[in-house]
Amino acid sequence: MARLQDKVIIITGAAQGMGETHARLCMAEGAKVVLTDINSDKGDALAKELGDSALFIKHDVTSEEDWTQVAKETQEKFGRIDVLVNNAGITTHKSILDTSVEAYRKILEINQVSVFLGMKAVIPTMKAAKQGSIINISSINGLVGGAIGYTDSKFAVRGMTKAAALECAPHGIRVNSIHPGVIATPMIMQGDTKDAVEAFAKTIPMRRVAQPEEVSGMVLFLASDDSSYSTGSEFVVDGGLTAQ
């Protein structure tokens, strides 16, 4: 039997990149997947490709109203919500002095506040069902320092995950965070960026960067019943980078 047979999973930022990879693996394991993204063209196309067990909803993850609608449409289409993957996010590489207040607030809204809104939207349904899994995608920059704004938001996701895990555990809801290192997404594996990534890979103990599917494998584990006693934990996928 497939590991996610008939589970209903919401994945944000699912139109492309790691979110798309998560969605494809979850569907291959029997799940019904709700893809949400701000990019409706790519989201619609992916949902059509994946078939009747997929639903695309255009979604601004910083909007509480949008989150309410996502939860409502998911239940209308599939009857319940078993898993939420808070995957949507943006990055930045600017210094403190080069970061405007507006830019700082934007990254916190998208990377941090969206996770709060997502959990708030699905927890009532999961509590009623006395089960559920929430998977928050953080970063190794939720464990060690990095660029301002991005690091702040990913540390916050790590802390929010633990707070939510303690609150939700009595209701059968598990909440965990995933902390990917450098991932070989199409966006970074091109041009000068690709050269920089390949050079950086030599500093990683495993001497390579991760493939998106390797992060998706962790999503699969946490979405499945295989992780039934895991909550409030950090799952690192970084080839040993933060162990140094």
C-alpha atoms as an extended CHARMM CRD file, in Angstrom:
* protein
*
       244  EXT
         1         1  MET       CA              0.0000000000        0.0000000000        0.0000000000  PROA      1               0.0000000000
         2         2  ALA       CA              1.2160000000        3.5120000000       -0.8150000000  PROA      2               0.0000000000
         3         3  ARG       CA              2.5790000000        5.3940000000        2.2030000000  PROA      3               0.0000000000
         4         4  LEU       CA              0.1700000000        8.3280000000        1.8100000000  PROA      4               0.0000000000
         5         5  GLN       CA             -2.8520000000        6.4990000000        0.4340000000  PROA      5               0.0000000000
         6         6  ASP       CA             -5.8470000000        8.9010000000        0.3290000000  PROA      6               0.0000000000
         7         7  LYS       CA             -4.2360000000       11.4410000000        2.6730000000  PROA      7               0.0000000000
         8         8  VAL       CA             -5.1760000000       15.0320000000        1.8010000000  PROA      8               0.0000000000
         9         9  ILE       CA             -2.1460000000       17.3050000000        1.6910000000  PROA      9               0.0000000000
        10        10  ILE       CA             -1.8870000000       21.0740000000        1.2090000000  PROA      10              0.0000000000
        11        11  ILE       CA              1.4700000000       22.2530000000       -0.1660000000  PROA      11              0.0000000000
        12        12  THR       CA              2.2100000000       25.9700000000       -0.4890000000  PROA      12              0.0000000000
        13        13  GLY       CA              4.5760000000       27.3050000000       -3.1320000000  PROA      13              0.0000000000
        14        14  ALA       CA              3.8250000000       24.1580000000       -5.1010000000  PROA      14              0.0000000000
        15        15  ALA       CA              3.7850000000       25.4650000000       -8.6760000000  PROA      15              0.0000000000
        16        16  GLN       CA              7.5080000000       24.9450000000       -9.1980000000  PROA      16              0.0000000000
        17        17  GLY       CA             10.8120000000       24.1600000000       -7.5020000000  PROA      17              0.0000000000
        18        18  MET       CA             10.8630000000       22.0710000000       -4.3430000000  PROA      18              0.0000000000
        19        19  GLY       CA              7.1240000000       22.4760000000       -3.8230000000  PROA      19              0.0000000000
        20        20  GLU       CA              6.4260000000       20.8380000000       -7.1700000000  PROA      20              0.0000000000
        21        21  THR       CA              8.8050000000       18.0000000000       -6.3230000000  PROA      21              0.0000000000
        22        22  HSD       CA              7.0640000000       17.4710000000       -2.9750000000  PROA      22              0.0000000000
        23        23  ALA       CA              3.6910000000       17.3870000000       -4.7350000000  PROA      23              0.0000000000
        24        24  ARG       CA              4.7840000000       14.8330000000       -7.3200000000  PROA      24              0.0000000000
        25        25  LEU       CA              6.2100000000       12.4600000000       -4.7070000000  PROA      25              0.0000000000
        26        26  CYS       CA              3.1670000000       12.7550000000       -2.4440000000  PROA      26              0.0000000000
        27        27  MET       CA              0.8520000000       11.9670000000       -5.3380000000  PROA      27              0.0000000000
        28        28  ALA       CA              3.0140000000        9.0220000000       -6.3730000000  PROA      28              0.0000000000
        29        29  GLU       CA              2.4910000000        7.6990000000       -2.8330000000  PROA      29              0.0000000000
        30        30  GLY       CA             -1.2990000000        7.9030000000       -3.1000000000  PROA      30              0.0000000000
        31        31  ALA       CA             -2.0930000000       11.3510000000       -1.7000000000  PROA      31              0.0000000000
        32        32  LYS       CA             -4.6600000000       13.8710000000       -2.8360000000  PROA      32              0.0000000000
        33        33  VAL       CA             -2.7560000000       17.1320000000       -3.1570000000  PROA      33              0.0000000000
        34        34  VAL       CA             -3.8760000000       20.7530000000       -2.9850000000  PROA      34              0.0000000000
        35        35  LEU       CA             -1.2880000000       22.9050000000       -4.7280000000  PROA      35              0.0000000000
        36        36  THR       CA             -1.2370000000       26.5550000000       -3.7220000000  PROA      36              0.0000000000
        37        37  ASP       CA              0.8830000000       29.2980000000       -5.2300000000  PROA      37              0.0000000000
        38        38  ILE       CA              0.7770000000       32.9270000000       -6.3090000000  PROA      38              0.0000000000
        39        39  ASN       CA              1.7430000000       31.7800000000       -9.8430000000  PROA      39              0.0000000000
        40        40  SER       CA             -1.5850000000       30.6500000000      -11.2660000000  PROA      40              0.0000000000
        41        41  ASP       CA             -0.3090000000       29.7830000000      -14.7650000000  PROA      41              0.0000000000
        42        42  LYS       CA              2.2250000000       27.2190000000      -13.5630000000  PROA      42              0.0000000000
        43        43  GLY       CA             -0.0430000000       26.0310000000      -10.7590000000  PROA      43              0.0000000000
        44        44  ASP       CA             -2.9890000000       25.4000000000      -13.0590000000  PROA      44              0.0000000000
        45        45  ALA       CA             -0.7850000000       23.5960000000      -15.5700000000  PROA      45              0.0000000000
        46        46  LEU       CA              0.7040000000       21.3260000000      -12.9190000000  PROA      46              0.0000000000
        47        47  ALA       CA             -2.6900000000       20.4580000000      -11.4250000000  PROA      47              0.0000000000
        48        48  LYS       CA             -4.0290000000       19.5460000000      -14.8720000000  PROA      48              0.0000000000
        49        49  GLU       CA             -1.0030000000       17.3560000000      -15.5040000000  PROA      49              0.0000000000
        50        50  LEU       CA             -1.3870000000       15.5640000000      -12.1680000000  PROA      50              0.0000000000
        51        51  GLY       CA             -5.0810000000       14.8170000000      -12.7040000000  PROA      51              0.0000000000
        52        52  ASP       CA             -8.2130000000       14.5150000000      -10.5800000000  PROA      52              0.0000000000
        53        53  SER       CA             -6.3520000000       13.9470000000       -7.3250000000  PROA      53              0.0000000000
        54        54  ALA       CA             -4.8260000000       17.4250000000       -7.5610000000  PROA      54              0.0000000000
        55        55  LEU       CA             -6.4180000000       20.8250000000       -7.0000000000  PROA      55              0.0000000000
        56        56  PHE       CA             -4.7630000000       24.2010000000       -7.6010000000  PROA      56              0.0000000000
        57        57  ILE       CA             -5.7490000000       27.2900000000       -5.6140000000  PROA      57              0.0000000000
        58        58  LYS       CA             -4.2000000000       30.6990000000       -6.2520000000  PROA      58              0.0000000000
        59        59  HSD       CA             -2.9490000000       31.7790000000       -2.8670000000  PROA      59              0.0000000000
        60        60  ASP       CA             -1.2140000000       34.7210000000       -1.2480000000  PROA      60              0.0000000000
        61        61  VAL       CA              0.2850000000       33.0460000000        1.8200000000  PROA      61              0.0000000000
        62        62  THR       CA              0.4060000000       36.3690000000        3.6860000000  PROA      62              0.0000000000
        63        63  SER       CA             -3.3880000000       36.7540000000        3.4900000000  PROA      63              0.0000000000
        64        64  GLU       CA             -5.5170000000       35.3120000000        6.2960000000  PROA      64              0.0000000000
        65        65  GLU       CA             -8.5610000000       35.4950000000        4.0090000000  PROA      65              0.0000000000
        66        66  ASP       CA             -6.7600000000       33.4200000000        1.3720000000  PROA      66              0.0000000000
        67        67  TRP       CA             -5.8220000000       30.8310000000        3.9840000000  PROA      67              0.0000000000
        68        68  THR       CA             -9.4330000000       30.5660000000        5.1220000000  PROA      68              0.0000000000
        69        69  GLN       CA            -10.4580000000       29.9860000000        1.5150000000  PROA      69              0.0000000000
        70        70  VAL       CA             -7.7630000000       27.3510000000        0.9610000000  PROA      70              0.0000000000
        71        71  ALA       CA             -8.9480000000       25.3700000000        3.9940000000  PROA      71              0.0000000000
        72        72  LYS       CA            -12.5790000000       25.7090000000        2.8840000000  PROA      72              0.0000000000
        73        73  GLU       CA            -11.9700000000       24.6310000000       -0.7260000000  PROA      73              0.0000000000
        74        74  THR       CA             -9.7790000000       21.7180000000        0.3590000000  PROA      74              0.0000000000
        75        75  GLN       CA            -12.5120000000       20.3360000000        2.5970000000  PROA      75              0.0000000000
        76        76  GLU       CA            -15.1820000000       20.8970000000       -0.0480000000  PROA      76              0.0000000000
        77        77  LYS       CA            -13.1240000000       19.0150000000       -2.6530000000  PROA      77              0.0000000000
        78        78  PHE       CA            -11.5750000000       16.2210000000       -0.5790000000  PROA      78              0.0000000000
        79        79  GLY       CA            -13.4840000000       16.1730000000        2.7230000000  PROA      79              0.0000000000
        80        80  ARG       CA            -10.6410000000       16.7740000000        5.1690000000  PROA      80              0.0000000000
        81        81  ILE       CA             -7.0820000000       18.0230000000        5.7060000000  PROA      81              0.0000000000
        82        82  ASP       CA             -4.4820000000       15.5100000000        6.8670000000  PROA      82              0.0000000000
        83        83  VAL       CA             -1.2070000000       17.3020000000        6.1710000000  PROA      83              0.0000000000
        84        84  LEU       CA             -0.0020000000       20.8730000000        5.6590000000  PROA      84              0.0000000000
        85        85  VAL       CA              3.3990000000       21.5620000000        4.0980000000  PROA      85              0.0000000000
        86        86  ASN       CA              4.3730000000       25.2040000000        4.6450000000  PROA      86              0.0000000000
        87        87  ASN       CA              6.8540000000       25.3680000000        1.7870000000  PROA      87              0.0000000000
        88        88  ALA       CA              6.4140000000       28.8370000000        0.2450000000  PROA      88              0.0000000000
        89        89  GLY       CA              9.2260000000       31.2790000000        0.8690000000  PROA      89              0.0000000000
        90        90  ILE       CA             11.6660000000       33.8060000000       -0.5300000000  PROA      90              0.0000000000
        91        91  THR       CA             15.3390000000       34.4860000000        0.1040000000  PROA      91              0.0000000000
        92        92  THR       CA             17.6680000000       37.4650000000        0.2620000000  PROA      92              0.0000000000
        93        93  HSD       CA             21.4130000000       37.9890000000        0.3610000000  PROA      93              0.0000000000
        94        94  LYS       CA             21.6300000000       41.6500000000        1.3960000000  PROA      94              0.0000000000
        95        95  SER       CA             23.4200000000       43.0930000000        4.4010000000  PROA      95              0.0000000000
        96        96  ILE       CA             21.6560000000       44.8270000000        7.2830000000  PROA      96              0.0000000000
        97        97  LEU       CA             22.6060000000       48.2630000000        5.9520000000  PROA      97              0.0000000000
        98        98  ASP       CA             21.3810000000       47.4310000000        2.4510000000  PROA      98              0.0000000000
        99        99  THR       CA             18.0240000000       46.0470000000        3.6440000000  PROA      99              0.0000000000
       100       100  SER       CA             15.0920000000       48.4490000000        3.7930000000  PROA      100             0.0000000000
       101       101  VAL       CA             12.4300000000       48.1480000000        6.4680000000  PROA      101             0.0000000000
       102       102  GLU       CA              9.9160000000       47.3510000000        3.7200000000  PROA      102             0.0000000000
       103       103  ALA       CA             12.0670000000       44.5150000000        2.3560000000  PROA      103             0.0000000000
       104       104  TYR       CA             12.6490000000       43.1740000000        5.8650000000  PROA      104             0.0000000000
       105       105  ARG       CA              8.9450000000       43.1270000000        6.6480000000  PROA      105             0.0000000000
       106       106  LYS       CA              8.1840000000       41.4500000000        3.3160000000  PROA      106             0.0000000000
       107       107  ILE       CA             10.4590000000       38.4830000000        3.9490000000  PROA      107             0.0000000000
       108       108  LEU       CA              9.0760000000       38.0410000000        7.4630000000  PROA      108             0.0000000000
       109       109  GLU       CA              5.5110000000       38.1640000000        6.1360000000  PROA      109             0.0000000000
       110       110  ILE       CA              6.1660000000       35.5470000000        3.4520000000  PROA      110             0.0000000000
       111       111  ASN       CA              8.5110000000       33.2410000000        5.3570000000  PROA      111             0.0000000000
       112       112  GLN       CA              7.2600000000       33.5370000000        8.9330000000  PROA      112             0.0000000000
       113       113  VAL       CA              3.7710000000       35.0280000000        9.2190000000  PROA      113             0.0000000000
       114       114  SER       CA              2.5270000000       32.7130000000        6.4530000000  PROA      114             0.0000000000
       115       115  VAL       CA              3.4910000000       29.6970000000        8.5720000000  PROA      115             0.0000000000
       116       116  PHE       CA              1.4990000000       31.0660000000       11.5150000000  PROA      116             0.0000000000
       117       117  LEU       CA             -1.5130000000       31.7130000000        9.2680000000  PROA      117             0.0000000000
       118       118  GLY       CA             -1.2780000000       28.2590000000        7.7130000000  PROA      118             0.0000000000
       119       119  MET       CA             -1.1820000000       26.4770000000       11.0450000000  PROA      119             0.0000000000
       120       120  LYS       CA             -4.0460000000       28.6040000000       12.3420000000  PROA      120             0.0000000000
       121       121  ALA       CA             -6.1310000000       27.7290000000        9.2710000000  PROA      121             0.0000000000
       122       122  VAL       CA             -5.7700000000       23.9380000000        9.4690000000  PROA      122             0.0000000000
       123       123  ILE       CA             -5.5100000000       23.1920000000       13.1950000000  PROA      123             0.0000000000
       124       124  PRO       CA             -9.2920000000       23.3690000000       13.8700000000  PROA      124             0.0000000000
       125       125  THR       CA             -9.9850000000       20.7010000000       11.2340000000  PROA      125             0.0000000000
       126       126  MET       CA             -7.1090000000       18.5350000000       12.4400000000  PROA      126             0.0000000000
       127       127  LYS       CA             -8.2300000000       18.8690000000       16.0710000000  PROA      127             0.0000000000
       128       128  ALA       CA            -11.7120000000       17.7030000000       15.1180000000  PROA      128             0.0000000000
       129       129  ALA       CA            -10.1810000000       14.6780000000       13.3810000000  PROA      129             0.0000000000
       130       130  LYS       CA             -7.7740000000       14.1010000000       16.3060000000  PROA      130             0.0000000000
       131       131  GLN       CA             -4.8940000000       13.6940000000       13.8860000000  PROA      131             0.0000000000
       132       132  GLY       CA             -2.7290000000       15.6170000000       11.4510000000  PROA      132             0.0000000000
       133       133  SER       CA              0.8050000000       16.5080000000       10.4400000000  PROA      133             0.0000000000
       134       134  ILE       CA              2.1670000000       20.0110000000        9.8740000000  PROA      134             0.0000000000
       135       135  ILE       CA              5.5330000000       20.2580000000        8.1300000000  PROA      135             0.0000000000
       136       136  ASN       CA              7.2470000000       23.6430000000        8.1820000000  PROA      136             0.0000000000
       137       137  ILE       CA             10.1050000000       24.1250000000        5.7420000000  PROA      137             0.0000000000
       138       138  SER       CA             12.8080000000       26.1240000000        7.4960000000  PROA      138             0.0000000000
       139       139  SER       CA             16.4800000000       26.0680000000        6.4380000000  PROA      139             0.0000000000
       140       140  ILE       CA             19.9320000000       25.4160000000        7.8140000000  PROA      140             0.0000000000
       141       141  ASN       CA             19.7610000000       29.1820000000        8.3520000000  PROA      141             0.0000000000
       142       142  GLY       CA             17.2080000000       28.3620000000       11.0180000000  PROA      142             0.0000000000
       143       143  LEU       CA             20.0950000000       26.6420000000       12.8280000000  PROA      143             0.0000000000
       144       144  VAL       CA             23.1210000000       28.8010000000       11.9770000000  PROA      144             0.0000000000
       145       145  GLY       CA             23.5850000000       32.4020000000       10.9120000000  PROA      145             0.0000000000
       146       146  GLY       CA             23.1800000000       33.7730000000        7.4150000000  PROA      146             0.0000000000
       147       147  ALA       CA             21.6960000000       36.7810000000        5.6510000000  PROA      147             0.0000000000
       148       148  ILE       CA             19.5530000000       39.1790000000        7.6710000000  PROA      148             0.0000000000
       149       149  GLY       CA             15.8240000000       38.7510000000        7.1990000000  PROA      149             0.0000000000
       150       150  TYR       CA             16.0450000000       35.2480000000        5.7640000000  PROA      150             0.0000000000
       151       151  THR       CA             17.8960000000       33.8880000000        8.7880000000  PROA      151             0.0000000000
       152       152  ASP       CA             15.5580000000       35.7040000000       11.1650000000  PROA      152             0.0000000000
       153       153  SER       CA             12.4940000000       34.2410000000        9.4920000000  PROA      153             0.0000000000
       154       154  LYS       CA             13.8540000000       30.6980000000        9.4050000000  PROA      154             0.0000000000
       155       155  PHE       CA             14.8780000000       30.7640000000       13.0750000000  PROA      155             0.0000000000
       156       156  ALA       CA             11.3410000000       31.9610000000       13.8080000000  PROA      156             0.0000000000
       157       157  VAL       CA              9.8500000000       29.0360000000       11.8740000000  PROA      157             0.0000000000
       158       158  ARG       CA             11.9430000000       26.6720000000       13.9770000000  PROA      158             0.0000000000
       159       159  GLY       CA             10.6570000000       28.2370000000       17.2070000000  PROA      159             0.0000000000
       160       160  MET       CA              7.0540000000       28.4160000000       16.0260000000  PROA      160             0.0000000000
       161       161  THR       CA              7.2210000000       24.7410000000       15.1460000000  PROA      161             0.0000000000
       162       162  LYS       CA              8.1780000000       23.8050000000       18.6990000000  PROA      162             0.0000000000
       163       163  ALA       CA              5.5170000000       26.0510000000       20.2320000000  PROA      163             0.0000000000
       164       164  ALA       CA              2.8400000000       24.6070000000       17.9550000000  PROA      164             0.0000000000
       165       165  ALA       CA              4.0230000000       21.0400000000       18.5660000000  PROA      165             0.0000000000
       166       166  LEU       CA              3.5560000000       21.4060000000       22.3240000000  PROA      166             0.0000000000
       167       167  GLU       CA              0.1300000000       22.9840000000       21.9100000000  PROA      167             0.0000000000
       168       168  CYS       CA             -1.0820000000       20.4460000000       19.3590000000  PROA      168             0.0000000000
       169       169  ALA       CA              0.3790000000       17.1890000000       20.6970000000  PROA      169             0.0000000000
       170       170  PRO       CA             -2.5850000000       16.4140000000       23.0160000000  PROA      170             0.0000000000
       171       171  HSD       CA             -4.8480000000       16.6020000000       19.9620000000  PROA      171             0.0000000000
       172       172  GLY       CA             -2.9120000000       14.0690000000       17.8980000000  PROA      172             0.0000000000
       173       173  ILE       CA             -1.3510000000       16.7030000000       15.6400000000  PROA      173             0.0000000000
       174       174  ARG       CA              2.3740000000       16.4920000000       14.9170000000  PROA      174             0.0000000000
       175       175  VAL       CA              4.3860000000       19.6020000000       13.9660000000  PROA      175             0.0000000000
       176       176  ASN       CA              7.9680000000       19.3500000000       12.7010000000  PROA      176             0.0000000000
       177       177  SER       CA             10.4450000000       21.4570000000       10.7540000000  PROA      177             0.0000000000
       178       178  ILE       CA             12.7340000000       20.5120000000        7.8670000000  PROA      178             0.0000000000
       179       179  HSD       CA             16.0500000000       22.3220000000        7.4720000000  PROA      179             0.0000000000
       180       180  PRO       CA             17.4550000000       21.9220000000        3.9420000000  PROA      180             0.0000000000
       181       181  GLY       CA             20.9680000000       22.9500000000        3.0300000000  PROA      181             0.0000000000
       182       182  VAL       CA             21.9210000000       23.8860000000       -0.5290000000  PROA      182             0.0000000000
       183       183  ILE       CA             19.4750000000       22.3510000000       -3.0020000000  PROA      183             0.0000000000
       184       184  ALA       CA             20.0990000000       21.9340000000       -6.7370000000  PROA      184             0.0000000000
       185       185  THR       CA             16.9600000000       23.6850000000       -7.9490000000  PROA      185             0.0000000000
       186       186  PRO       CA             16.7920000000       24.9550000000      -11.5610000000  PROA      186             0.0000000000
       187       187  MET       CA             16.9100000000       28.5330000000      -10.2570000000  PROA      187             0.0000000000
       188       188  ILE       CA             20.4210000000       28.2070000000       -8.8200000000  PROA      188             0.0000000000
       189       189  MET       CA             21.9460000000       25.6060000000      -11.1440000000  PROA      189             0.0000000000
       190       190  GLN       CA             22.5950000000       27.9810000000      -14.0290000000  PROA      190             0.0000000000
       191       191  GLY       CA             25.2110000000       30.5320000000      -15.0790000000  PROA      191             0.0000000000
       192       192  ASP       CA             27.5090000000       32.0920000000      -12.4870000000  PROA      192             0.0000000000
       193       193  THR       CA             25.3260000000       30.8400000000       -9.6470000000  PROA      193             0.0000000000
       194       194  LYS       CA             25.8870000000       27.2480000000      -10.7280000000  PROA      194             0.0000000000
       195       195  ASP       CA             29.6610000000       27.7520000000      -10.6340000000  PROA      195             0.0000000000
       196       196  ALA       CA             29.4440000000       29.2350000000       -7.1350000000  PROA      196             0.0000000000
       197       197  VAL       CA             27.2570000000       26.3660000000       -5.9270000000  PROA      197             0.0000000000
       198       198  GLU       CA             29.6180000000       23.7550000000       -7.3360000000  PROA      198             0.0000000000
       199       199  ALA       CA             32.5550000000       25.4540000000       -5.6330000000  PROA      199             0.0000000000
       200       200  PHE       CA             30.6550000000       25.6040000000       -2.3320000000  PROA      200             0.0000000000
       201       201  ALA       CA             29.7810000000       21.9080000000       -2.6130000000  PROA      201             0.0000000000
       202       202  LYS       CA             33.4360000000       21.0920000000       -1.9750000000  PROA      202             0.0000000000
       203       203  THR       CA             33.0140000000       22.4340000000        1.5860000000  PROA      203             0.0000000000
       204       204  ILE       CA             30.1190000000       20.0640000000        2.3310000000  PROA      204             0.0000000000
       205       205  PRO       CA             31.1570000000       16.7790000000        4.0060000000  PROA      205             0.0000000000
       206       206  MET       CA             29.2640000000       14.7460000000        1.3910000000  PROA      206             0.0000000000
       207       207  ARG       CA             30.9430000000       16.8420000000       -1.3420000000  PROA      207             0.0000000000
       208       208  ARG       CA             27.7250000000       17.6160000000       -3.2020000000  PROA      208             0.0000000000
       209       209  VAL       CA             24.5310000000       19.6190000000       -2.9200000000  PROA      209             0.0000000000
       210       210  ALA       CA             21.1570000000       17.9350000000       -2.4210000000  PROA      210             0.0000000000
       211       211  GLN       CA             18.6450000000       17.1060000000       -5.1040000000  PROA      211             0.0000000000
       212       212  PRO       CA             15.0840000000       18.3750000000       -4.4820000000  PROA      212             0.0000000000
       213       213  GLU       CA             13.8750000000       14.7740000000       -4.2240000000  PROA      213             0.0000000000
       214       214  GLU       CA             16.0510000000       14.2610000000       -1.1540000000  PROA      214             0.0000000000
       215       215  VAL       CA             14.1340000000       16.9570000000        0.7100000000  PROA      215             0.0000000000
       216       216  SER       CA             10.8600000000       15.5550000000       -0.6080000000  PROA      216             0.0000000000
       217       217  GLY       CA             11.7820000000       12.2050000000        0.9130000000  PROA      217             0.0000000000
       218       218  MET       CA             11.8130000000       13.8600000000        4.3290000000  PROA      218             0.0000000000
       219       219  VAL       CA              8.4510000000       15.4930000000        3.5890000000  PROA      219             0.0000000000
       220       220  LEU       CA              7.1100000000       12.0410000000        2.7120000000  PROA      220             0.0000000000
       221       221  PHE       CA              8.3840000000       10.5800000000        5.9810000000  PROA      221             0.0000000000
       222       222  LEU       CA              6.8070000000       13.3280000000        8.1010000000  PROA      222             0.0000000000
       223       223  ALA       CA              3.5340000000       13.2280000000        6.1730000000  PROA      223             0.0000000000
       224       224  SER       CA              3.2720000000        9.4690000000        6.5970000000  PROA      224             0.0000000000
       225       225  ASP       CA              2.4210000000        7.3740000000        9.6300000000  PROA      225             0.0000000000
       226       226  ASP       CA              6.0700000000        6.2640000000        9.7320000000  PROA      226             0.0000000000
       227       227  SER       CA              6.7470000000        9.4020000000       11.8130000000  PROA      227             0.0000000000
       228       228  SER       CA              3.7770000000        8.9180000000       14.1470000000  PROA      228             0.0000000000
       229       229  TYR       CA              5.8270000000        9.5990000000       17.3080000000  PROA      229             0.0000000000
       230       230  SER       CA              7.8880000000       12.5020000000       15.9710000000  PROA      230             0.0000000000
       231       231  THR       CA              6.8430000000       16.0340000000       16.8850000000  PROA      231             0.0000000000
       232       232  GLY       CA              8.5760000000       19.3030000000       17.7420000000  PROA      232             0.0000000000
       233       233  SER       CA             11.7060000000       18.0710000000       15.9970000000  PROA      233             0.0000000000
       234       234  GLU       CA             14.1810000000       19.4640000000       13.4700000000  PROA      234             0.0000000000
       235       235  PHE       CA             15.0180000000       17.2860000000       10.4800000000  PROA      235             0.0000000000
       236       236  VAL       CA             18.1980000000       18.4570000000        8.7560000000  PROA      236             0.0000000000
       237       237  VAL       CA             18.9280000000       17.6400000000        5.1020000000  PROA      237             0.0000000000
       238       238  ASP       CA             22.3250000000       19.2410000000        4.4850000000  PROA      238             0.0000000000
       239       239  GLY       CA             24.9210000000       16.5690000000        3.7280000000  PROA      239             0.0000000000
       240       240  GLY       CA             26.5700000000       17.1460000000        7.1080000000  PROA      240             0.0000000000
       241       241  LEU       CA             27.1690000000       20.8800000000        6.5770000000  PROA      241             0.0000000000
       242       242  THR       CA             25.9740000000       22.0060000000       10.0140000000  PROA      242             0.0000000000
       243       243  ALA       CA             27.7680000000       19.1250000000       11.7540000000  PROA      243             0.0000000000
       244       244  GLN       CA             31.1490000000       20.7220000000       11.0510000000  PROA      244             0.0000000000
